[in-house]
Coordinates of C-alpha atoms in Angstrom, one line a residue:
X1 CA 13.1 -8.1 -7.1
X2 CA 12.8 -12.0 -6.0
X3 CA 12.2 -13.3 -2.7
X4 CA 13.8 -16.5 -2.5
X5 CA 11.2 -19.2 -3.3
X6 CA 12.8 -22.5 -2.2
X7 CA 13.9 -25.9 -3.9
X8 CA 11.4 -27.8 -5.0
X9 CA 10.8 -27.5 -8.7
X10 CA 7.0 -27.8 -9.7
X11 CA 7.0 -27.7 -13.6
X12 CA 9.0 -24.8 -15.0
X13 CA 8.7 -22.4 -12.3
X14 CA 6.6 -22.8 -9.8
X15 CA 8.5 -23.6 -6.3
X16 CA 7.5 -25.0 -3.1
X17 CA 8.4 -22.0 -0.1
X18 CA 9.8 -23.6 3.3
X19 CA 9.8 -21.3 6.3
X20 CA 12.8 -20.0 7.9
X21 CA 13.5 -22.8 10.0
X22 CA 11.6 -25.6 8.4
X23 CA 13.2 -29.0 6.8
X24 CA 11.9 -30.3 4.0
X25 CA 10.6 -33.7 3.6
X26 CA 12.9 -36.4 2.8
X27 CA 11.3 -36.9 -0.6
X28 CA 11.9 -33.1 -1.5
X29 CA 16.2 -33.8 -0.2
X30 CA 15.8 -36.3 -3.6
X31 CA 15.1 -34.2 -5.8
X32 CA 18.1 -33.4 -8.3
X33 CA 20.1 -30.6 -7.7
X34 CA 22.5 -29.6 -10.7
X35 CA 20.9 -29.7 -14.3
X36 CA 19.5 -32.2 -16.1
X37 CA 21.5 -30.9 -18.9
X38 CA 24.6 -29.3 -19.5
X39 CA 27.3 -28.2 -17.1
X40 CA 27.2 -25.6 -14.4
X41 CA 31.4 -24.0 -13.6
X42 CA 31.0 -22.0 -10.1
X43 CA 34.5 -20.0 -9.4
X44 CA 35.4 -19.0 -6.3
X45 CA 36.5 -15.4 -7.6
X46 CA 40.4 -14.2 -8.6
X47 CA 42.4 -15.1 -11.3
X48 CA 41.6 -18.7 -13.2
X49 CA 44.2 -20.8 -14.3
X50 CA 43.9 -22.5 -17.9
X51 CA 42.5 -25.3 -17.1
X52 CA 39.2 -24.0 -15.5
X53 CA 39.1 -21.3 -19.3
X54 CA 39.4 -24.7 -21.5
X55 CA 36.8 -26.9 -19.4
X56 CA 34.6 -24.0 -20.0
X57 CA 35.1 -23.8 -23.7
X58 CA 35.0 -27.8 -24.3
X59 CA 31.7 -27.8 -22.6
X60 CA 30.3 -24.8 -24.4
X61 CA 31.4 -26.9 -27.8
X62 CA 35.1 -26.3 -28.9
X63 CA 36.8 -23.0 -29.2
X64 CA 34.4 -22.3 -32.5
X65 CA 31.5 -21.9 -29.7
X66 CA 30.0 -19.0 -29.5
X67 CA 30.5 -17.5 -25.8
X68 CA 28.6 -15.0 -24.3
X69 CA 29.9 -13.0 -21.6
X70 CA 27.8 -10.9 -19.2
X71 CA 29.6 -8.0 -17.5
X72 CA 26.8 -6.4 -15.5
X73 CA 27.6 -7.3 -12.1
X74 CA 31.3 -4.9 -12.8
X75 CA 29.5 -2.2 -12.9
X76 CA 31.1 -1.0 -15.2
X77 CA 29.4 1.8 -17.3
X78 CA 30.6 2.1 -21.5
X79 CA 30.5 -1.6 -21.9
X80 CA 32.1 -2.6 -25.4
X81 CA 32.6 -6.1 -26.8
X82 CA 35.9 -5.4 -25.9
X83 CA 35.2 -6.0 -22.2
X84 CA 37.7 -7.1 -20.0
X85 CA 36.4 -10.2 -19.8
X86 CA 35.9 -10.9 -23.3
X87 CA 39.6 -10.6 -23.9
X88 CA 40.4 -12.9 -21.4
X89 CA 38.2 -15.5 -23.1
X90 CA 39.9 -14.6 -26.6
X91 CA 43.2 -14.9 -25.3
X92 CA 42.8 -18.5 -23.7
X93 CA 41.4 -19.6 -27.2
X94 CA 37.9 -18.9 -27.5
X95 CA 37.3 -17.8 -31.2
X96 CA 33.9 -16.8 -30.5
X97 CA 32.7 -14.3 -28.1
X98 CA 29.9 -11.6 -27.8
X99 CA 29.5 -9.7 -24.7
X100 CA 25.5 -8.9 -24.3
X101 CA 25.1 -5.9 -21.7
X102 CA 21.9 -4.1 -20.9
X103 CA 20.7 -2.1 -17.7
X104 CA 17.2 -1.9 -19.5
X105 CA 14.5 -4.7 -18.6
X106 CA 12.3 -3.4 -21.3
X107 CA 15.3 -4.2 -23.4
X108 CA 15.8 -7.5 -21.4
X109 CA 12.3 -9.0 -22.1
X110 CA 12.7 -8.0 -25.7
X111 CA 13.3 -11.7 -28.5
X112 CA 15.6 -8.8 -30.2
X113 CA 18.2 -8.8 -27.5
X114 CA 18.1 -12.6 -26.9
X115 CA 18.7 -13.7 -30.5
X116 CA 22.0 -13.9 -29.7
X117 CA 21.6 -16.3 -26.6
X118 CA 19.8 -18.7 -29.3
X119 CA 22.8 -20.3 -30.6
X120 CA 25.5 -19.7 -27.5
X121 CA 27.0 -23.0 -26.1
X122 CA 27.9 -21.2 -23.1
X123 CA 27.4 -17.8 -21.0
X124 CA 29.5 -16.5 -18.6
X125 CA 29.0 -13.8 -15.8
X126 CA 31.2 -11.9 -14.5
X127 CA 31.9 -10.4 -11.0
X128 CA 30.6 -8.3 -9.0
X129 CA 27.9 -7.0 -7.7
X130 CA 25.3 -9.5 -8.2
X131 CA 21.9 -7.6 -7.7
X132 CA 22.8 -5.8 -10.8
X133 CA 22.0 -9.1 -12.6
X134 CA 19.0 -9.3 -10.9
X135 CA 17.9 -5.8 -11.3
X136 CA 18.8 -6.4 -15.3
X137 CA 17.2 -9.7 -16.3
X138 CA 15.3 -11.2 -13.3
X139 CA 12.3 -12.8 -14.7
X140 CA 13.1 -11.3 -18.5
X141 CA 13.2 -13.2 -21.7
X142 CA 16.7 -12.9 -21.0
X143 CA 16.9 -15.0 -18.1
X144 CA 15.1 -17.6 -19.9
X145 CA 17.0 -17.7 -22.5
X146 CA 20.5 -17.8 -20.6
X147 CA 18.0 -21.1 -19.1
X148 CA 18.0 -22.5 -22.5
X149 CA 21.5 -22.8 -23.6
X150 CA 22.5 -24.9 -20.4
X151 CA 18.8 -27.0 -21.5
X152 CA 20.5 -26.8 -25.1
X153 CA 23.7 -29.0 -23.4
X154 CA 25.7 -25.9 -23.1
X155 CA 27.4 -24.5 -20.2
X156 CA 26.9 -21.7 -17.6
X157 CA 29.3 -20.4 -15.1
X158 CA 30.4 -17.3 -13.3
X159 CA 33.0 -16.3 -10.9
X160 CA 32.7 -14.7 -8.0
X161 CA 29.0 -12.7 -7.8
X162 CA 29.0 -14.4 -11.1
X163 CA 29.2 -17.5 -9.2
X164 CA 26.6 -16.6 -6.5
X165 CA 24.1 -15.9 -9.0
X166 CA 24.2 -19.6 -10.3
X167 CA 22.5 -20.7 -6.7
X168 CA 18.9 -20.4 -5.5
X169 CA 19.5 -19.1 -3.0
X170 CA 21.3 -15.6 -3.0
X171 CA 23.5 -14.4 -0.4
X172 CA 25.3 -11.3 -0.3
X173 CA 22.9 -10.2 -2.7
X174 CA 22.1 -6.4 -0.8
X175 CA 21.4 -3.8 -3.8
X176 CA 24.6 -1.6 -2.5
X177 CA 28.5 -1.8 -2.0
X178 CA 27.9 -3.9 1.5
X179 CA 28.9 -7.2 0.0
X180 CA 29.0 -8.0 4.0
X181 CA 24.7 -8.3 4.2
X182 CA 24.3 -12.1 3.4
X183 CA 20.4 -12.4 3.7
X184 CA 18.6 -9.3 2.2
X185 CA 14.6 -9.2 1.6
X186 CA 14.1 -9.0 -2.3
X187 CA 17.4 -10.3 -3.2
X188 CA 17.5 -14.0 -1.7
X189 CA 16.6 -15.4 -5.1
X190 CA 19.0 -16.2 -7.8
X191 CA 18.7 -17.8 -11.1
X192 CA 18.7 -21.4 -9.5
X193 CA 21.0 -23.5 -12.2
X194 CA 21.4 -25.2 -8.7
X195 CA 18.3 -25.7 -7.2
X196 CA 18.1 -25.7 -3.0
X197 CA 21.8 -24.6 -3.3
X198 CA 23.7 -21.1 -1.4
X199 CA 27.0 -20.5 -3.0
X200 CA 29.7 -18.4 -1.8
X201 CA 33.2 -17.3 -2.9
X202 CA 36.4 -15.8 -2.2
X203 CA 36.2 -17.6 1.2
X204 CA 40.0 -18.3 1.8
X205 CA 41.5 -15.2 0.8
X206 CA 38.9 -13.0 2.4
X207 CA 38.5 -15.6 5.6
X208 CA 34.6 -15.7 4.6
X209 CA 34.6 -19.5 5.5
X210 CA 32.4 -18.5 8.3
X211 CA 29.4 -16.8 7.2
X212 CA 27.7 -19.4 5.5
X213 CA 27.0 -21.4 9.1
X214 CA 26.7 -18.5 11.2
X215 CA 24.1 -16.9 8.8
X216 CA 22.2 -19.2 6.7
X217 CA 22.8 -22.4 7.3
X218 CA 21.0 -22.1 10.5
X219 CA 17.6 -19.6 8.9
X220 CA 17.4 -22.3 5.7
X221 CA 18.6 -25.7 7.3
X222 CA 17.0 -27.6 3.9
X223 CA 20.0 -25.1 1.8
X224 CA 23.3 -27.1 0.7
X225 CA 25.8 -24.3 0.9
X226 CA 28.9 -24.2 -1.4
X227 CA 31.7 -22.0 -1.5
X228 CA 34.9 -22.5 -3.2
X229 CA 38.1 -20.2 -2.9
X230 CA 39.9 -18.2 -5.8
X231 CA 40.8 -20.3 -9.1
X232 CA 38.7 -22.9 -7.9
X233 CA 35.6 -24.3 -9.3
X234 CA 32.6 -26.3 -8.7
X235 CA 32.4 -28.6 -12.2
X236 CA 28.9 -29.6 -12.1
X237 CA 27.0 -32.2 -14.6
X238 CA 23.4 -33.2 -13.5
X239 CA 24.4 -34.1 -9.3
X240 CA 28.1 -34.9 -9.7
X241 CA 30.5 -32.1 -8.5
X242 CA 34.4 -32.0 -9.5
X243 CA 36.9 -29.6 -7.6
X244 CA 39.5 -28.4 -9.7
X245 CA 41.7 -25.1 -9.7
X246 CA 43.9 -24.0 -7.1
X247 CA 42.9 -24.3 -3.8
X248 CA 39.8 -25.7 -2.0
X249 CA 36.0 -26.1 -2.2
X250 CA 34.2 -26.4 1.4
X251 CA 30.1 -28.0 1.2
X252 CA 27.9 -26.6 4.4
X253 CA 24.8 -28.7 5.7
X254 CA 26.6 -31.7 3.8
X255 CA 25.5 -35.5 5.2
X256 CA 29.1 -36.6 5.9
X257 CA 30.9 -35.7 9.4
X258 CA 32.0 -32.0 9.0
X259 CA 35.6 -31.5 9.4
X260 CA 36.9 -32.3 12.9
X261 CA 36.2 -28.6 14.9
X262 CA 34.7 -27.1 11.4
X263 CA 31.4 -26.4 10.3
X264 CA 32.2 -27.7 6.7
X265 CA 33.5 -30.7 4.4
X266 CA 36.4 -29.5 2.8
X267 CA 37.0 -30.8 -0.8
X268 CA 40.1 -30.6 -3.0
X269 CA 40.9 -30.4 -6.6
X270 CA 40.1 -34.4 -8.0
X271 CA 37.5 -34.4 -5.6
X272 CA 33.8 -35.2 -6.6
X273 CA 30.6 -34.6 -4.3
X274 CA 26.7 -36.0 -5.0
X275 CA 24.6 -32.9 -4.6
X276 CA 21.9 -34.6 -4.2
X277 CA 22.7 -37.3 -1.6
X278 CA 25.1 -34.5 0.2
X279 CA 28.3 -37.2 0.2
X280 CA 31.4 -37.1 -1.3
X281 CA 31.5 -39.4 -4.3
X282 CA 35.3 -39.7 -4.5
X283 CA 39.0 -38.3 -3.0
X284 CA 41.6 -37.8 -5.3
X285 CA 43.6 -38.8 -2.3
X286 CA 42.8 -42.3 -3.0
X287 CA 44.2 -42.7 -6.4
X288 CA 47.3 -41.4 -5.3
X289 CA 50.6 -43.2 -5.0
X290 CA 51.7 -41.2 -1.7
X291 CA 49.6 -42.4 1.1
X292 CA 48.7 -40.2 3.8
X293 CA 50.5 -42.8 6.2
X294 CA 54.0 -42.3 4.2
X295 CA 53.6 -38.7 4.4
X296 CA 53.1 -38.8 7.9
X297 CA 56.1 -41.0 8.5
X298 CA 58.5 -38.5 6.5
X299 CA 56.8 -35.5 8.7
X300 CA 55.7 -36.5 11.4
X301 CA 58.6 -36.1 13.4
X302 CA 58.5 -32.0 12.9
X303 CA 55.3 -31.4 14.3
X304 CA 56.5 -30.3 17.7
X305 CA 57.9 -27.1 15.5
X306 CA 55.4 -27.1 13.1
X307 CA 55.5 -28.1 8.9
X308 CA 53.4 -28.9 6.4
X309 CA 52.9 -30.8 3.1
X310 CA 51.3 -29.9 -0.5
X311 CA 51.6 -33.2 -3.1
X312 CA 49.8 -32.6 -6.4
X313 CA 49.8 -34.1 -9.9
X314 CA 47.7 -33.5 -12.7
X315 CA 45.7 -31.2 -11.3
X316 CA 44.7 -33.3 -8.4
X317 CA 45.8 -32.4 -5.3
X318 CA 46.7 -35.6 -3.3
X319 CA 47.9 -34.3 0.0
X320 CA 47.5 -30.9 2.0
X321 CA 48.4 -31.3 5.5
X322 CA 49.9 -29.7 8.2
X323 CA 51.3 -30.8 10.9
X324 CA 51.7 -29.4 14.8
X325 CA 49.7 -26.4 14.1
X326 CA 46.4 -25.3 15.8
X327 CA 43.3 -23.9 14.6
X328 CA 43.8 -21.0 12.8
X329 CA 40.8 -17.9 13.7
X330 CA 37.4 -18.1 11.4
X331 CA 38.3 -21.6 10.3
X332 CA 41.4 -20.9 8.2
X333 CA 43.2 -24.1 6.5
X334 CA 46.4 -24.4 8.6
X335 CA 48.0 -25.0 5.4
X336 CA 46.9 -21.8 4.2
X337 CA 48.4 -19.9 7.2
X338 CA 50.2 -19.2 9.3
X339 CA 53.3 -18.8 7.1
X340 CA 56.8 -20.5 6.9
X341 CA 59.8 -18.4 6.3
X342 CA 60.9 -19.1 2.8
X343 CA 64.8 -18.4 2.9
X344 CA 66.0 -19.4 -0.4
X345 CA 62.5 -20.2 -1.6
X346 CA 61.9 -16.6 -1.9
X347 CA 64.5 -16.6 -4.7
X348 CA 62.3 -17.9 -6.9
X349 CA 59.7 -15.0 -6.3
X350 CA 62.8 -11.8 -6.8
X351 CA 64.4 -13.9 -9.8
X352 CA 61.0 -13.5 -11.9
X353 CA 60.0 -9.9 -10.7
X354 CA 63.9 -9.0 -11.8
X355 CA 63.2 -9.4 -14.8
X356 CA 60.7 -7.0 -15.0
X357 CA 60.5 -3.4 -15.0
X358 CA 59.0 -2.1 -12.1
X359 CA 60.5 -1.7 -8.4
X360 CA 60.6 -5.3 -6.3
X361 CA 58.8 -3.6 -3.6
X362 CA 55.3 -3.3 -6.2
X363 CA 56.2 -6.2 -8.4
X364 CA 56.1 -9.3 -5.2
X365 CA 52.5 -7.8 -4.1
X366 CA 51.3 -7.2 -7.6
X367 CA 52.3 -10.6 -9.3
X368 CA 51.3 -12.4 -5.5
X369 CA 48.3 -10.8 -5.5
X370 CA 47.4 -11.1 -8.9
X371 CA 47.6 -14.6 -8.7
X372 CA 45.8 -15.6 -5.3
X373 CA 49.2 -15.8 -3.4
X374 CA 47.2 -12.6 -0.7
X375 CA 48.9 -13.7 2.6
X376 CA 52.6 -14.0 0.9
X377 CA 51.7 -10.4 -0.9
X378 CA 51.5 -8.2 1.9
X379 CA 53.9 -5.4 1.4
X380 CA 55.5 -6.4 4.7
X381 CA 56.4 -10.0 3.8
X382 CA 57.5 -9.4 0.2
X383 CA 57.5 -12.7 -0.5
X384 CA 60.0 -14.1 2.4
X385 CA 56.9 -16.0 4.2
X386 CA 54.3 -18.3 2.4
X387 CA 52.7 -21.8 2.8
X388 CA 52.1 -25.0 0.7
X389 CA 48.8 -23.8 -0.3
X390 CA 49.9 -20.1 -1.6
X391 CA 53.2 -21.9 -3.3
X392 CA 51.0 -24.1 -5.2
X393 CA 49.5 -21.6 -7.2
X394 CA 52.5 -19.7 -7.9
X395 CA 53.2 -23.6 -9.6
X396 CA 50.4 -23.8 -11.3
X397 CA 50.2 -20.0 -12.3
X398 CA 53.3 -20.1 -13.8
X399 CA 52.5 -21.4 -17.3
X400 CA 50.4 -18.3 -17.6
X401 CA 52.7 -15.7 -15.7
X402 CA 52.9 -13.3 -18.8
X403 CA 49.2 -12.9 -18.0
X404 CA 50.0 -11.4 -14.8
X405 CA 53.2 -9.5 -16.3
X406 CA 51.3 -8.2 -19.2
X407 CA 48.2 -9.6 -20.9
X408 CA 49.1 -8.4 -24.4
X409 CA 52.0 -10.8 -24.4
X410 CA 52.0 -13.3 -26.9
X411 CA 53.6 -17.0 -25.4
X412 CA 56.3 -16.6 -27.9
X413 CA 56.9 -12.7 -26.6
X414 CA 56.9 -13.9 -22.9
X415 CA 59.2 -16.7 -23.3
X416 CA 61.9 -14.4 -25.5
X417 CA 61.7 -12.0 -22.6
X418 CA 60.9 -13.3 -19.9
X419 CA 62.1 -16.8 -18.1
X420 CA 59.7 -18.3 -15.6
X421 CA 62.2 -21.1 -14.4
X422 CA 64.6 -18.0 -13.0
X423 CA 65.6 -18.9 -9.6
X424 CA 65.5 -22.7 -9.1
X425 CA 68.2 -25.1 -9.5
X426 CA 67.5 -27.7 -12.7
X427 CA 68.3 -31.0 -12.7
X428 CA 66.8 -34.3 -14.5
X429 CA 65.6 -37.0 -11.9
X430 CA 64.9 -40.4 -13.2
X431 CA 64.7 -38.8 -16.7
X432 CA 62.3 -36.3 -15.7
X433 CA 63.3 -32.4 -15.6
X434 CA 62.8 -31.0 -12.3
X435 CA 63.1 -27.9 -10.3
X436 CA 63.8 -27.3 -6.9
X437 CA 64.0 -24.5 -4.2
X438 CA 65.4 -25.0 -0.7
X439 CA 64.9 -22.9 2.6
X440 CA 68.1 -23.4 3.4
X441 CA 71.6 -24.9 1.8
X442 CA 71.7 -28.5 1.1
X443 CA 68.1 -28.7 1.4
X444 CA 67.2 -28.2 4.8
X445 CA 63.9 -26.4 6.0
X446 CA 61.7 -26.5 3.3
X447 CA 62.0 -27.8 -0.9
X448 CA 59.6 -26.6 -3.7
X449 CA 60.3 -28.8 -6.2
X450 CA 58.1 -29.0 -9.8
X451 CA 58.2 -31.9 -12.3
X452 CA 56.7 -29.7 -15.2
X453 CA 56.9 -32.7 -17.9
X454 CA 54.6 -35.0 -15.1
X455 CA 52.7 -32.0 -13.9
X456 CA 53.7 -32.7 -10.6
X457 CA 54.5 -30.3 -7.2
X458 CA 56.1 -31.5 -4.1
X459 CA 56.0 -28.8 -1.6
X460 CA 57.9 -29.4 2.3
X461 CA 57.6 -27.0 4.6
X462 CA 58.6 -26.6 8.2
X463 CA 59.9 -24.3 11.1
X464 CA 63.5 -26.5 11.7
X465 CA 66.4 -25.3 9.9
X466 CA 67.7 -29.2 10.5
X467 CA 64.8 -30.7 8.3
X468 CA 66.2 -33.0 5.3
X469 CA 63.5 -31.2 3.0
X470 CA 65.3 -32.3 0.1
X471 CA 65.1 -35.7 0.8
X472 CA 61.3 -36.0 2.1
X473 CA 60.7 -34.0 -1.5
X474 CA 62.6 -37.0 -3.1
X475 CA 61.1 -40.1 -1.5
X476 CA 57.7 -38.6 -2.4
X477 CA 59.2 -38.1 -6.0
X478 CA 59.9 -41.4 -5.5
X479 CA 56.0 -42.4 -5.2
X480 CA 55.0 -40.4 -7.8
X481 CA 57.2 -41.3 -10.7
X482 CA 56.3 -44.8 -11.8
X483 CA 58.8 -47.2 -11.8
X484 CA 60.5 -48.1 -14.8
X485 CA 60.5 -51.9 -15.9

């Protein structure tokens, strides 16, 4: 058991110890954050989309790589190398992977259980309870060695408690099933791959967003907290952060304004955030080709009823905006809630669970659930209510639905069976194929349109059944299509 220590690295170990309260020195805020070598992945918890699976085998070398996966923090008792998580890795196309598993330090400290470690290119944790990792391989060979694959250039990364683990500083790290303690004596330190950093996770979809400044910021005021939502991920390589997944990142004790009545930054996929400097390096928004300002022009005139606006392409989300809606209670996105009746939209939810054998009533909360979508997949909406930020996953999950519908599926298999693009009208726009979903007949309410070939998602949404939805979806098509010669 580790009492958390601090931030200031002093050769290997050794770490300076600030009192609750105290700031450090400005010379100690300089000091570098993420790893000198190597990349650290933090996921916000849930279900990850490709994307975040092959970042984390190209930086752990290539799907040859050997990839170690640690399961303690499940809990799980009769761990095989057929873990859970070790087919997940297999199946998004890691040809390598070892599970290493223990509940013995003896074990732990021992160069026999490490050999493995010696030639990984990355390790993954799992999640969680975290103080099982701590319990397991605090101060052990073990936790050295995991150490030396990210000094090797390799990667580390963990979602969820697998995530929390990564900071210095651990919160919700109490040795029981109360995963609501976020400061506990003996288990405030973690393994530090990000030194002078809190992480948290699973923030939007269990409304955490609060706990990190009611709780911590304000005992450790030196800590940069971090938390990122599910299917999201903090990509870091030495100080530089990149958001990607499918939602948002929020940065805690950060030296830009906080958002306007928040007690965080938030940061969006594309983003990228200096850890040590506490700024945010760059917005996706500003390489996009729909401004803010043109969005608002299309929109604007709906905010008296309330709508809101999702624009993403290649995995960059450009806008997320809502407009005429309040605060939402413990700092909820108002594009994450409160919902929007769908109306036709919800077509495109029925149309994929009729195709598959199990009542509509389990199937919408299942598959919604399974993929992030937690608000839409109460049993009492059933998928007839959602918002731009809950419809954007279902975009991007939908590559990898047959994961959801049955994680034995070949690609191949799924697409025979199964047809993903059930439920939307189909068209080609400007030589593109698209797909499109309306509230309401000739477009009006709200559109969900996807450009699959440009990797593109144009979400509308909004409260007046007299909204051109179509045609705001179309003029920001419009923008992001370049225009032929």
């Amino acid at each position: 058991m580790r009492a958390f220590l601090g931030v200031v690295f002093v050769a290997s170990c050794a770490i300076a110890t600030p009192l609750r309260g105290q700031r450090l020195p400005a010379s100690a805020a300089a000091t570098r954050v993420g790893p000198a070598r190597g990349t650290v992945m933090v996921v916000g918890g849930g279900f990850m989309a490709p994307d975040l699976f092959a970042r984390f085998i190209e930086a752990a070398g290539g799907p040859e790589a050997l990839i170690v996966v640690v399961p303690n923090a499940t809990g799980d008792t009769g761990i095989t190398q057929d873990a859970p998580s070790a087919r997940a890795w297999r199946l998004m196309g890691a040809h390598s992977v070892r599970v290493l598993y223990t509940t013995d330090r003896r074990l732990a400290d021992t160069d026999s259980f490490v050999a493995i470690l010696k030639t990984a290119g990355g390790v993954w944790f799992d999640g969680g309870r975290h103080y099982r990792l701590v319990d397991a391989y605090a101060g052990t060979r073990t936790e050295q060695a995991f150490r030396d694959v990210l000094t090797r250039g390799g990667v580390i990364g963990g979602s969820s408690a697998g995530a929390t683990i990564l900071g210095d500083f651990l919160v919700r790290g109490a040795p029981s099933n109360d995963n609501s303690i976020m400061d506990y004596p003996g288990y405030e330190k973690g393994f530090a791959y990000l030194r002078g950093v809190a992480i948290d996770q699973h923030v939007i979809a269990r409304e955490r967003l609060r706990d990190l400044a009611d709780s911590i910021i304000p005992k450790f005021p030196n800590l940069l907290g971090l938390s990122a939502d599910e299917g999201t991920a903090w990509i870091v390589r030495g100080d530089t952060a990149t958001i990607m997944g499918l939602s948002k990142a929020f940065v805690y004790a950060s030296r830009e304004a906080n958002d306007p009545g928040k007690p965080f930054v938030t940061l969006f996929p594309g983003d990228r955030f200096n850890l040590a400097e506490r700024r945010v390096m760059h917005r996706a928004a500003s390489d996009s080709p729909v401004s803010e300002a043109f969005v608002d022009s299309l929109v604007g005139a709906y905010s008296r009823t309330g709508a809101s606006v999702l624009v993403a392409r290649d995995g960059k989300v450009f806008i997320d905006k809502s407009y005429g809606i309040g605060p939402q209670p413990k700092y909820m996105p108002t594009s994450t809630v409160p919902l929007f009746t769908m109306g036709a939209i919800a077509d495109v939810f029925t149309a994929f669970c009729a195709q598959l054998p199990v009542p509509r009533e389990r199937c919408l909360p299942a598959v919604m659930n399974g993929i992030g979508m937690h608000k839409s997949g109460q049993p009492a909406v059933l998928g007839n209510m959602s918002s731009v930020d809950e419809l954007y996953r279902w975009a991007e999950m939908l590559p990898v639905a047959r994961v959801v519908v049955n994680p034995a599926m070949t690609p191949d298999e799924f697409n025979r069976t199964y047809d993903a693009n059930r439920g939307w009208q189909a068209d080609t726009y400007r030589g593109v194929a698209r797909y499109r979903a309306f509230g309401l007949p000739q477009g009006k309410r709200g559109a969900f349109v996807r450009l699959p070939e440009r990797q593109a998602t144009i979400i509308v949404l909004t409260n007046d059944d007299s909204a051109d939805a179509a045609g705001i979806a179309e003029r920001i098509t419009d923008r992001l299509l370049p225009t032929k010669n």
